[in-house]
Coordinates of C-alpha atoms and ligand atoms in Angstrom, one line a residue:
M445 CA 5.9 -5.1 42.6
S446 CA 3.7 -8.1 41.3
E447 CA 4.8 -10.8 39.4
R448 CA 2.0 -9.7 36.4
P449 CA 3.1 -6.2 35.8
R450 CA 7.0 -7.4 35.7
R451 CA 6.2 -9.8 33.2
E452 CA 3.9 -7.7 31.3
R453 CA 6.7 -5.0 31.1
L454 CA 9.4 -7.9 30.3
L455 CA 7.2 -8.9 27.3
P456 CA 8.2 -6.2 24.7
F457 CA 11.8 -7.1 25.3
L458 CA 10.9 -10.1 24.1
W459 CA 8.8 -10.0 21.1
I460 CA 10.3 -6.4 19.8
P461 CA 13.4 -8.4 18.9
A462 CA 11.4 -11.5 17.9
V463 CA 9.5 -9.4 15.5
V464 CA 13.1 -7.6 14.3
V465 CA 14.8 -11.4 14.0
A466 CA 11.3 -12.6 12.0
L467 CA 11.9 -9.7 9.1
I468 CA 15.4 -10.0 9.0
V469 CA 14.8 -13.4 8.3
L470 CA 12.2 -12.6 5.8
L471 CA 14.1 -9.6 4.0
G472 CA 17.2 -12.6 3.7
V473 CA 14.5 -15.2 2.8
T474 CA 13.3 -12.5 0.2
F475 CA 16.7 -11.3 -0.9
R476 CA 17.7 -15.0 -1.8
N477 CA 14.8 -16.2 -3.7
S478 CA 15.1 -13.2 -5.9
F479 CA 18.4 -14.2 -6.8
Q480 CA 18.0 -17.7 -6.9
L481 CA 15.0 -17.0 -9.3
E482 CA 17.5 -14.5 -11.6
K483 CA 20.0 -16.8 -11.7
L484 CA 18.0 -19.7 -12.9
R485 CA 16.4 -17.4 -15.4
E486 CA 20.1 -16.3 -16.1
Q487 CA 21.0 -19.8 -16.4
S488 CA 18.2 -20.7 -18.7
V489 CA 18.9 -17.9 -21.0
V490 CA 22.5 -18.9 -21.2
E491 CA 21.1 -22.4 -22.2
A492 CA 18.7 -21.3 -24.7
T493 CA 21.6 -18.4 -26.7
L494 CA 24.0 -21.6 -26.4
T495 CA 21.4 -24.0 -28.4
L496 CA 20.5 -21.4 -30.7
A497 CA 24.4 -20.7 -31.3
N498 CA 25.0 -24.8 -32.4
E499 CA 22.4 -24.7 -33.9
K500 CA 22.9 -22.3 -36.6
A501 CA 26.8 -23.4 -36.6
D502 CA 26.1 -26.6 -37.7
R503 CA 23.6 -25.7 -40.2
L504 CA 26.8 -23.7 -42.0
D505 CA 29.0 -27.0 -41.3
K506 CA 25.9 -29.2 -42.6
S507 CA 25.2 -27.0 -46.0
L508 CA 29.0 -27.3 -46.7
I509 CA 29.1 -30.7 -45.9
E510 CA 26.4 -31.6 -48.2
Q511 CA 28.0 -29.7 -50.9
D512 CA 31.4 -31.6 -50.1
N513 CA 30.1 -35.2 -50.5
A514 CA 28.6 -34.2 -53.7
V515 CA 31.8 -33.1 -55.0
L516 CA 32.5 -36.6 -54.2
A517 CA 29.8 -38.0 -56.0
L518 CA 30.3 -36.4 -59.3
V519 CA 33.8 -36.4 -59.7
D520 CA 34.9 -39.6 -61.7
L521 CA 39.0 -40.0 -60.2
E522 CA 39.5 -42.7 -62.6
E523 CA 38.4 -40.4 -65.8
R524 CA 41.6 -38.3 -66.0
F525 CA 40.8 -37.0 -69.3
R526 CA 37.2 -35.5 -68.2
F527 CA 38.2 -35.1 -64.8
G528 CA 35.3 -33.0 -63.1
A529 CA 32.9 -32.7 -66.4
D530 CA 29.8 -34.3 -64.7
W531 CA 30.5 -31.7 -61.7
L532 CA 31.1 -28.8 -63.9
A533 CA 27.7 -29.6 -65.8
V534 CA 25.7 -29.4 -62.5
A535 CA 28.2 -27.6 -60.1
A536 CA 26.1 -24.3 -60.1
R537 CA 23.1 -25.6 -59.0
Q538 CA 24.2 -28.3 -56.8
T539 CA 27.1 -26.7 -55.1
P540 CA 27.0 -23.6 -55.7
T541 CA 30.0 -22.5 -53.1
V542 CA 32.6 -24.9 -54.9
R543 CA 35.0 -22.9 -57.5
G544 CA 36.9 -25.7 -58.6
V545 CA 37.9 -29.3 -57.7
L546 CA 41.5 -30.8 -58.1
L547 CA 43.3 -34.1 -58.1
V548 CA 46.3 -33.8 -57.0
D549 CA 49.5 -37.0 -57.4
L550 CA 50.5 -36.5 -53.8
A551 CA 53.1 -39.2 -54.4
S552 CA 54.4 -37.1 -57.9
Q553 CA 57.6 -35.3 -57.1
G554 CA 56.1 -31.4 -57.1
R555 CA 53.4 -32.6 -56.0
E556 CA 51.9 -32.8 -59.2
I557 CA 48.2 -31.2 -60.2
V558 CA 46.7 -34.3 -62.5
G559 CA 43.0 -33.4 -63.0
F560 CA 41.5 -29.8 -62.7
A561 CA 38.4 -28.5 -63.5
S562 CA 37.1 -25.1 -62.2
R563 CA 34.5 -22.3 -63.0
A564 CA 36.9 -19.4 -62.0
P565 CA 38.3 -16.9 -64.8
A566 CA 41.2 -18.8 -66.1
P567 CA 43.8 -16.4 -64.7
E568 CA 42.7 -16.7 -61.6
A569 CA 42.5 -20.4 -61.7
E570 CA 45.7 -20.5 -62.3
D571 CA 46.6 -18.4 -59.4
F572 CA 44.8 -20.6 -57.3
R573 CA 46.3 -23.9 -58.7
R574 CA 49.8 -22.5 -57.9
R575 CA 48.8 -20.9 -54.3
L576 CA 47.7 -24.4 -53.4
V577 CA 51.1 -26.1 -54.6
Y578 CA 53.4 -24.3 -53.0
V579 CA 50.9 -22.3 -49.7
L580 CA 47.8 -24.8 -49.2
L581 CA 49.5 -27.7 -49.6
P582 CA 51.7 -27.8 -46.8
E583 CA 49.1 -26.6 -44.3
M584 CA 47.6 -29.5 -45.0
D585 CA 46.9 -32.1 -42.3
L586 CA 48.1 -35.3 -44.7
G587 CA 49.7 -37.7 -42.2
R588 CA 51.5 -40.5 -43.2
E589 CA 49.1 -42.5 -43.9
P590 CA 46.4 -42.1 -46.3
R591 CA 43.1 -40.9 -44.7
A592 CA 40.1 -41.4 -46.5
E593 CA 38.1 -38.9 -44.3
L594 CA 36.7 -35.1 -45.4
R595 CA 38.9 -32.7 -43.8
H596 CA 39.2 -29.3 -44.3
L597 CA 41.8 -26.4 -44.5
H598 CA 41.0 -22.6 -43.6
T599 CA 43.2 -20.4 -43.9
T600 CA 44.1 -16.1 -44.6
H601 CA 46.8 -15.6 -47.1
A602 CA 47.0 -12.6 -48.3
G603 CA 44.3 -11.2 -47.2
Q604 CA 42.2 -13.9 -48.7
S605 CA 40.2 -16.2 -47.0
Y606 CA 40.8 -20.1 -48.3
L607 CA 38.3 -23.0 -47.4
L608 CA 39.2 -26.2 -49.1
S609 CA 37.3 -29.3 -48.4
Y610 CA 39.7 -32.7 -49.2
W611 CA 40.1 -36.6 -49.4
Q612 CA 42.7 -38.6 -49.8
R613 CA 42.7 -41.7 -52.3
D614 CA 44.9 -44.4 -53.6
L615 CA 44.7 -45.2 -57.4
K616 CA 46.5 -47.3 -58.7
G617 CA 49.1 -47.7 -55.5
R618 CA 49.4 -43.8 -55.6
R619 CA 48.3 -41.3 -52.7
H620 CA 46.0 -38.7 -54.2
L621 CA 44.6 -36.2 -53.3
L622 CA 41.0 -34.4 -54.3
V623 CA 40.5 -31.0 -53.0
A624 CA 37.1 -28.8 -53.5
W625 CA 38.0 -25.3 -53.4
H626 CA 35.2 -23.2 -51.9
D627 CA 34.4 -19.9 -52.6
V628 CA 34.3 -18.0 -49.3
P629 CA 33.3 -14.7 -50.4
R630 CA 30.6 -16.3 -52.0
I631 CA 29.6 -18.1 -48.3
V632 CA 29.9 -14.6 -47.1
H633 CA 27.6 -13.1 -49.6
D634 CA 24.9 -16.0 -50.0
V635 CA 24.7 -18.6 -47.5
F636 CA 25.3 -17.0 -44.2
P637 CA 22.2 -14.2 -45.4
R638 CA 20.5 -17.6 -46.2
L639 CA 21.6 -19.1 -43.2
Y640 CA 21.2 -16.6 -40.6
S641 CA 18.6 -13.8 -41.3
D642 CA 15.9 -15.8 -41.0
R643 CA 13.9 -12.9 -39.1
D644 CA 14.5 -14.8 -35.8
P645 CA 13.1 -11.9 -33.8
H646 CA 14.3 -13.3 -30.7
S647 CA 18.4 -13.2 -32.1
R648 CA 20.8 -11.3 -33.6
V649 CA 23.8 -13.2 -35.3
N650 CA 27.0 -12.3 -36.6
V651 CA 30.2 -13.9 -38.0
V652 CA 33.9 -12.7 -37.2
D653 CA 37.4 -13.8 -38.3
A654 CA 40.4 -14.6 -36.1
D655 CA 41.5 -11.3 -35.3
G656 CA 37.6 -10.5 -34.5
R657 CA 37.0 -8.2 -37.4
I658 CA 32.9 -8.5 -38.4
V659 CA 32.4 -10.8 -41.5
F660 CA 29.0 -10.7 -41.4
G661 CA 25.9 -9.4 -39.6
P662 CA 25.7 -6.7 -37.1
S663 CA 27.7 -5.4 -34.3
L664 CA 26.1 -7.1 -31.1
S665 CA 26.0 -5.6 -28.1
R666 CA 28.3 -6.5 -25.3
G667 CA 25.4 -8.0 -23.0
G668 CA 25.5 -11.0 -20.5
F669 CA 23.6 -12.8 -23.1
T670 CA 25.5 -12.8 -25.9
L671 CA 27.6 -16.3 -26.7
G672 CA 29.9 -17.2 -29.8
R673 CA 31.2 -20.4 -30.9
R674 CA 33.5 -21.4 -33.8
F675 CA 32.2 -23.5 -36.4
D676 CA 33.2 -27.1 -35.7
T677 CA 34.3 -28.6 -39.3
T678 CA 34.2 -26.1 -42.2
L679 CA 35.2 -22.0 -41.4
Y680 CA 36.6 -23.2 -38.3
K681 CA 38.7 -20.3 -38.1
W682 CA 35.8 -17.9 -37.7
R683 CA 33.4 -17.3 -35.0
L684 CA 30.0 -17.3 -34.4
N685 CA 28.2 -15.0 -32.0
V686 CA 24.4 -15.2 -31.1
T687 CA 22.7 -12.5 -28.9
L688 CA 19.6 -13.2 -27.2
I689 CA 17.3 -9.6 -27.7
S690 CA 14.4 -11.2 -25.4
A691 CA 17.0 -11.4 -22.8
E692 CA 18.2 -7.8 -23.0
G693 CA 14.0 -7.2 -22.2
L694 CA 14.4 -10.3 -19.8
T695 CA 17.2 -8.5 -18.0
A696 CA 15.1 -5.3 -17.6
A697 CA 12.5 -7.2 -16.2
V698 CA 14.4 -8.9 -13.1
A699 CA 15.9 -5.7 -12.4
R700 CA 12.3 -4.3 -12.5
R701 CA 11.1 -7.0 -10.4
R702 CA 14.0 -6.8 -7.4
R703 CA 13.3 -3.4 -7.4
L704 CA 9.6 -4.0 -6.3
E705 CA 10.2 -6.7 -4.5
M706 CA 12.8 -4.5 -2.6
A707 CA 10.3 -1.9 -2.2
L708 CA 7.7 -4.3 -0.9
V709 CA 9.9 -5.9 1.5
G710 CA 10.9 -1.8 2.8
L711 CA 7.4 -1.1 3.3
S712 CA 6.7 -4.5 5.2
W713 CA 9.7 -2.8 7.0
L714 CA 7.5 0.4 7.7
V715 CA 4.3 -0.9 8.4
V716 CA 5.8 -3.4 11.2
I717 CA 7.6 -0.6 12.7
A718 CA 4.8 2.1 12.5
G719 CA 2.7 -0.8 13.9
L720 CA 5.0 -1.7 17.0
T721 CA 5.8 1.9 17.4
V722 CA 1.6 2.2 18.1
V723 CA 1.3 -0.8 19.8
L724 CA 4.4 0.5 22.1
V725 CA 3.2 4.0 22.2
A726 CA -0.7 3.2 23.2
A727 CA 0.4 0.5 26.1
A728 CA 2.6 2.9 27.4
R729 CA 0.1 5.7 27.5
E730 CA -2.6 3.0 29.1
R731 CA -0.1 2.2 31.9
K732 CA 0.5 5.9 32.4
L733 CA -3.3 6.3 32.6
S734 CA -3.7 3.0 34.4
N735 CA -1.4 5.0 37.2
L736 CA -2.8 8.0 37.3
K737 CA -6.6 6.6 37.8
S738 CA -4.9 4.2 41.2
D739 CA -3.5 7.4 42.3
F740 CA -6.7 9.5 41.8
V741 CA -8.6 6.7 43.7
A742 CA -6.0 6.8 46.5
N743 CA -6.2 11.1 46.5
V744 CA -10.2 11.0 46.6
S745 CA -10.3 8.7 49.0
H746 CA -7.9 11.0 51.3
E747 CA -9.8 13.7 50.0
L748 CA -13.0 12.5 51.3
K749 CA -11.6 11.4 54.8
T750 CA -10.1 14.8 55.9
P751 CA -13.7 16.8 56.0
L752 CA -15.2 13.2 57.0
S753 CA -13.1 13.1 60.2
L754 CA -13.5 17.3 60.7
V755 CA -17.6 16.9 61.1
R756 CA -17.1 13.5 63.5
M757 CA -14.7 15.3 65.5
F758 CA -16.6 18.3 65.9
G759 CA -20.1 16.6 65.9
E760 CA -19.0 14.4 68.6
L761 CA -17.6 17.1 70.7
L762 CA -21.3 19.1 70.6
Q763 CA -22.7 15.5 71.5
S764 CA -20.5 15.4 74.8
G765 CA -22.0 18.2 75.7
R766 CA -18.8 19.6 77.0
V767 CA -19.2 22.9 75.0
E768 CA -21.0 25.4 77.0
N769 CA -19.6 28.2 75.1
E770 CA -22.5 29.2 72.9
E771 CA -20.5 31.1 70.7
K772 CA -17.7 28.6 69.6
R773 CA -20.9 25.8 69.8
A774 CA -22.1 28.3 67.1
Q775 CA -18.5 28.0 65.4
Y776 CA -18.6 24.4 65.0
L777 CA -21.6 24.5 63.7
D778 CA -20.2 26.4 61.0
I779 CA -17.4 24.1 60.5
I780 CA -20.0 21.1 60.5
V781 CA -21.8 22.9 57.7
S782 CA -19.4 24.0 55.4
E783 CA -17.1 21.1 55.5
S784 CA -20.2 18.8 54.9
E785 CA -20.7 21.2 52.1
R786 CA -17.4 20.8 50.5
L787 CA -18.0 16.8 51.2
A788 CA -20.9 17.0 49.1
A789 CA -19.3 19.4 46.5
L790 CA -16.1 16.4 46.4
I791 CA -18.7 13.6 45.7
E792 CA -20.6 15.8 43.2
N793 CA -17.4 17.2 41.6
V794 CA -16.4 13.2 41.2
L795 CA -19.7 12.1 40.1
D796 CA -19.8 15.0 37.0
F797 CA -16.4 13.9 36.1
A798 CA -17.4 10.0 36.0
K799 CA -20.0 11.3 33.5
V800 CA -18.2 13.4 31.7
E801 CA -16.2 10.6 31.2
R802 CA -19.1 8.7 29.9
G803 CA -20.2 11.2 27.7
K804 CA -23.7 11.4 29.9
A805 CA -22.7 15.0 30.9
A806 CA -26.4 16.4 30.8
Y807 CA -26.7 19.9 30.9
D808 CA -29.7 21.8 32.1
F809 CA -29.8 25.3 30.8
T810 CA -32.0 28.5 32.7
R811 CA -32.1 31.8 32.3
A812 CA -30.0 33.4 35.3
N813 CA -28.6 35.9 37.7
V814 CA -24.6 35.3 36.5
G815 CA -23.8 37.1 39.9
Q816 CA -25.9 35.6 42.4
V817 CA -24.9 32.6 40.9
V818 CA -20.8 33.0 41.3
Q819 CA -22.3 34.6 45.2
R820 CA -23.3 31.3 45.8
A821 CA -20.4 29.7 45.0
V822 CA -18.2 32.3 47.1
E823 CA -20.6 31.7 50.3
A824 CA -19.6 27.9 49.8
C825 CA -16.2 28.5 50.4
R826 CA -16.1 31.6 53.1
V827 CA -16.2 29.8 56.5
R828 CA -13.0 27.6 54.8
A829 CA -11.3 31.1 53.6
Q830 CA -11.8 32.6 56.7
R831 CA -10.0 29.2 58.4
G832 CA -7.6 29.4 56.4
G833 CA -6.9 33.6 57.4
V834 CA -7.1 34.2 53.3
E835 CA -10.1 37.1 52.7
L836 CA -12.0 36.2 50.4
V837 CA -13.6 39.9 47.7
L838 CA -16.7 39.0 45.4
D839 CA -16.5 41.9 42.8
V840 CA -19.3 41.7 40.1
D841 CA -19.4 44.6 37.8
P842 CA -22.8 46.1 37.2
D843 CA -23.2 44.7 33.1
V844 CA -23.2 41.5 34.5
D845 CA -26.4 40.4 34.1
D846 CA -28.7 37.1 33.3
A847 CA -27.9 34.9 31.0
L848 CA -28.6 31.0 30.1
L849 CA -26.6 28.7 31.7
D850 CA -26.8 25.7 34.4
Q851 CA -26.2 27.2 37.9
R852 CA -25.3 23.8 39.5
A853 CA -22.4 23.5 37.0
V854 CA -21.1 26.8 37.1
E855 CA -21.2 26.9 40.4
I856 CA -19.7 24.0 41.3
A857 CA -16.9 25.1 38.7
V858 CA -16.4 28.6 40.5
I859 CA -16.0 26.2 43.7
N860 CA -13.4 24.3 42.5
L861 CA -11.4 27.4 41.1
V862 CA -11.8 29.2 44.3
D863 CA -11.2 25.5 46.5
N864 CA -7.8 25.2 44.6
A865 CA -6.8 29.2 45.4
L866 CA -7.5 28.2 48.7
K867 CA -5.4 25.1 48.6
Y868 CA -2.8 25.9 46.3
A869 CA -2.2 29.5 47.5
P870 CA -2.8 29.4 51.3
E871 CA -0.4 32.4 51.6
S872 CA -2.5 34.7 49.8
E873 CA -3.7 37.7 52.5
R874 CA -6.7 37.7 49.8
V875 CA -8.9 35.4 46.9
T876 CA -10.5 37.9 44.1
V877 CA -13.4 36.0 42.4
H878 CA -14.3 39.0 39.8
A879 CA -17.5 38.0 37.6
R880 CA -17.3 40.8 34.2
R881 CA -17.9 41.3 30.7
V882 CA -15.5 41.7 28.2
E883 CA -15.9 42.2 25.0
G884 CA -19.7 40.6 25.6
E885 CA -18.4 37.7 26.6
L886 CA -18.8 37.0 30.1
R887 CA -16.2 36.1 32.8
V888 CA -15.4 34.8 36.0
E889 CA -12.0 35.2 37.0
V890 CA -10.4 34.1 40.7
T891 CA -7.0 35.5 41.3
D892 CA -5.0 34.6 44.6
A893 CA -1.3 35.6 44.8
G894 CA 0.4 32.2 45.4
P895 CA 3.0 30.4 43.9
G896 CA 1.8 30.8 40.4
I897 CA 1.6 28.0 37.5
P898 CA 5.0 27.6 35.6
A899 CA 4.3 27.9 31.6
E900 CA 5.3 24.5 30.8
D901 CA 2.4 23.7 32.7
R902 CA -0.5 25.7 32.2
K903 CA -1.7 23.8 29.5
R904 CA -1.2 19.9 31.1
I905 CA -3.3 21.3 34.3
W906 CA -6.8 20.9 32.3
E907 CA -6.0 17.5 31.2
R908 CA -8.0 14.6 34.0
F909 CA -5.7 13.9 36.4
V910 CA -2.7 15.9 35.7
R911 CA -1.1 17.7 38.6
A912 CA 1.2 20.3 38.8
Q913 CA 5.1 21.0 40.1
T914 CA 2.7 22.9 42.7
A915 CA 1.2 19.6 43.5
Q916 CA 4.0 17.6 43.3
D917 CA 5.8 18.1 46.8
G918 CA 2.7 15.9 47.9
R919 CA 1.6 18.2 50.8
V920 CA -1.4 19.2 49.5
R921 CA -3.6 16.3 48.6
G922 CA -6.0 16.7 45.5
S923 CA -7.3 14.0 42.4
G924 CA -6.4 16.0 39.5
I925 CA -10.3 16.2 37.8
G926 CA -11.6 19.7 39.2
L927 CA -9.8 21.8 36.5
A928 CA -10.4 18.9 33.7
L929 CA -14.1 19.3 35.0
V930 CA -14.3 23.5 34.8
K931 CA -13.1 22.9 31.2
H932 CA -15.7 20.9 30.3
I933 CA -18.1 22.7 31.8
A934 CA -16.8 26.1 29.7
E935 CA -17.1 24.6 27.3
A936 CA -20.6 23.3 27.3
H937 CA -21.7 27.3 28.0
G938 CA -19.8 27.7 24.3
G939 CA -16.7 29.4 26.3
R940 CA -13.2 28.3 27.2
A941 CA -11.1 28.3 30.5
W942 CA -7.2 29.5 30.8
V943 CA -4.8 30.3 33.3
E944 CA -2.4 33.6 33.1
P945 CA 0.5 34.9 36.0
A946 CA -1.0 37.5 38.1
E947 CA 0.6 40.5 39.5
P948 CA 2.4 40.6 41.4
K949 CA 2.5 36.9 41.7
G950 CA -0.1 34.1 41.6
S951 CA -2.6 33.0 39.5
R952 CA -5.5 34.3 37.7
F953 CA -8.0 31.3 36.5
V954 CA -10.5 32.8 34.0
L955 CA -13.6 30.5 33.4
A956 CA -15.3 32.3 30.1
L957 CA -19.1 31.9 29.6
G958 CA -19.3 32.4 25.7
S959 CA -21.2 35.5 25.6
S960 CA -24.7 34.5 26.5
Ligands
ADP853 P1 -6.3 19.0 42.3 O1 -6.6 19.6 42.7 O2 -7.3 18.0 42.9 O3 -4.8 18.3 41.9 P2 -7.2 20.4 39.5 O4 -7.5 19.7 38.5 O5 -8.0 21.2 40.4 O6 -6.9 18.9 40.4 O7 -5.9 21.4 39.4 C1 -5.0 20.4 38.9 C2 -3.3 20.9 39.3 O8 -3.3 22.4 38.8 C3 -3.4 21.0 40.5 O9 -2.6 19.7 41.1 C4 -2.2 22.1 41.1 O10 -0.6 21.4 41.1 C5 -2.4 22.8 40.6 N1 -3.1 24.5 40.5 C6 -4.6 24.6 40.2 N2 -5.3 25.7 41.2 C7 -3.5 26.3 41.4 C8 -3.7 27.3 41.6 N3 -4.5 28.4 42.2 N4 -2.3 27.7 42.3 C9 -0.9 27.0 42.0 N5 -1.2 25.6 41.5 C10 -3.0 25.3 40.9

C-alpha cells in the first residue's frame, strides 16, 4: 500500500476525534456562559431587591424618627403644669402616630409619672400609664448612666404591639425619661399604605410580625427573589419583605433563553454529525468507485489481450504456410474473424459505456426488422459457441416484426447477453435466444442452463462495475460494464432489462424494448 492512501485513510481517525472534541468544548463553553450569565442576572436581581428593601425600611424609620424629633422639640420638660400642651395643639398634624407623651422621674421610688399628655380616651390612657410603669419600663434599656440619645422599644403585650420612643434627660439633678407613645395600629393602617402602596409595578411589599404573621400587605410567592429585612430602629421586631415582580418574568425569560441555547447547540451537533456522516459515506463511496475503476482497467486490458493473442497466434500459423490442410486453414480464418469481431465488440462496449458515462450516448433510431437484428448478433457469437461446444438456438416468433430501434445498440445488447451466457454458463448444452411479443412489448430473452444468479445479486449486477458471486472466483474475466450498457440501451428504447431464474436451472436475461 502506498504512503498516500494510508495517510488519507488515517486522516478521518484524526479529524473525527478533533471535531468531536471541538464540539464538546463548544458545548462546555456555551453551558458555562449561559450559567454565568444567569448567575450575573440573578445577582443583579438580588442586589436590586436588597436596595429596594433597604430603601423601603429606611422610609418608615425616617418617618417615625421625624415625628419623634418633633415631639422632642414641642415638649418643654420644665413646664410641669402645662406638660405637653404645645405638642397636643399640633399633634394631629405634626405627629399623627404619637398618641401620648409622658415624663417619668426615674429617680423616684415607684418611677413616678410626672408629666402626661395624651390624645387617647381617658380609660385607655390610664391603662397605658399602668402598663408603662409595670411592664414596659422594665423592658427598656436604660443603662446605669443616663443616655441622651433617642431609643426605641418595640414589644408585644396581651396581643398588643407597642412602640415607644424615649430619651433620658437630667432635670434638676434627677434622671428623667421622656416617652413618646406611638399608635402601632395607626402606623399599620395609615403609614404603611402611604409608604408601601406606591403602585410600583415592579415590586410587592409586605410586613410580618415576629411570628411570621402578615401585618400588612399581600402574601408573597416564595420565589428566589423575595428578600426580607428587619426595620433598623423603630419597629425592629417586624420584618419587611420585598419581591421583585419583574424578576419572575426574568426567571422565565432566562429559562426560555437557556432552552433555546441548548436547542441551538443540539442542532449544531446534529448538523455537524450529519455533515460528517455525509462526508464519510461520500468518501467511502468514492474509494469504492475508484477501486472498481482500477479493477475495470485491469479487466478490460485482460479481456482485450485474449482475443488479440488468438488472432495473432492463428495469423502467424497461416503466415508460416505450415497449415496445408484446407479445412484447418478455413477454421483458423473463422477463428480470426470471430475473435476480431469479439475484439471490436469489446472495444465498442467500452467506448459506448464511456459515452453513456459522459451523458453523450446518442441513439440512431430507424425502423428495422427485429428478428434480423437479433439474428446478426447471434451469428456474431456462433463461432465462439461452437468452440465451447454449446448449441446456440435462435427462435423468433412470427409476430416479431419491424420496430423503431437503434440496430447497432440492440445488436451490442444481445451480443453482451449471449457472450455472458457463453462465459458464465459454459456447462450449458444449449443457449436459447428467443425474440417474442408479450402483451405488445418486444422482448429478447437469452436463456442458459448455467449456475444462475443468486437472488441478492439480481438487481446489483445491472450497476456499472458490479460483478456477481458467479464471477468472484476470478476464473472468468470481465469488466462489469456489459449489463449496465444493456440496461441503458433498454431504457433508451423505452423498455427495461432484468434477469429471472430459468427452469430447471440457469438464468433468463430479458431485454424488453417497449411496445414500439
Ligand atoms: P462482466 O461480464 O464484464 O463481468 P457484466 O455487466 O456483463 O460484466 O455482468 C455482470 C455480472 O453478472 C458478471 O460479472 C456475472 O457475475 C453476472 N452474470 C452475467 N451474466 C450471467 C450469466 N449468464 N450467468 C451467471 N452470471 C452472469
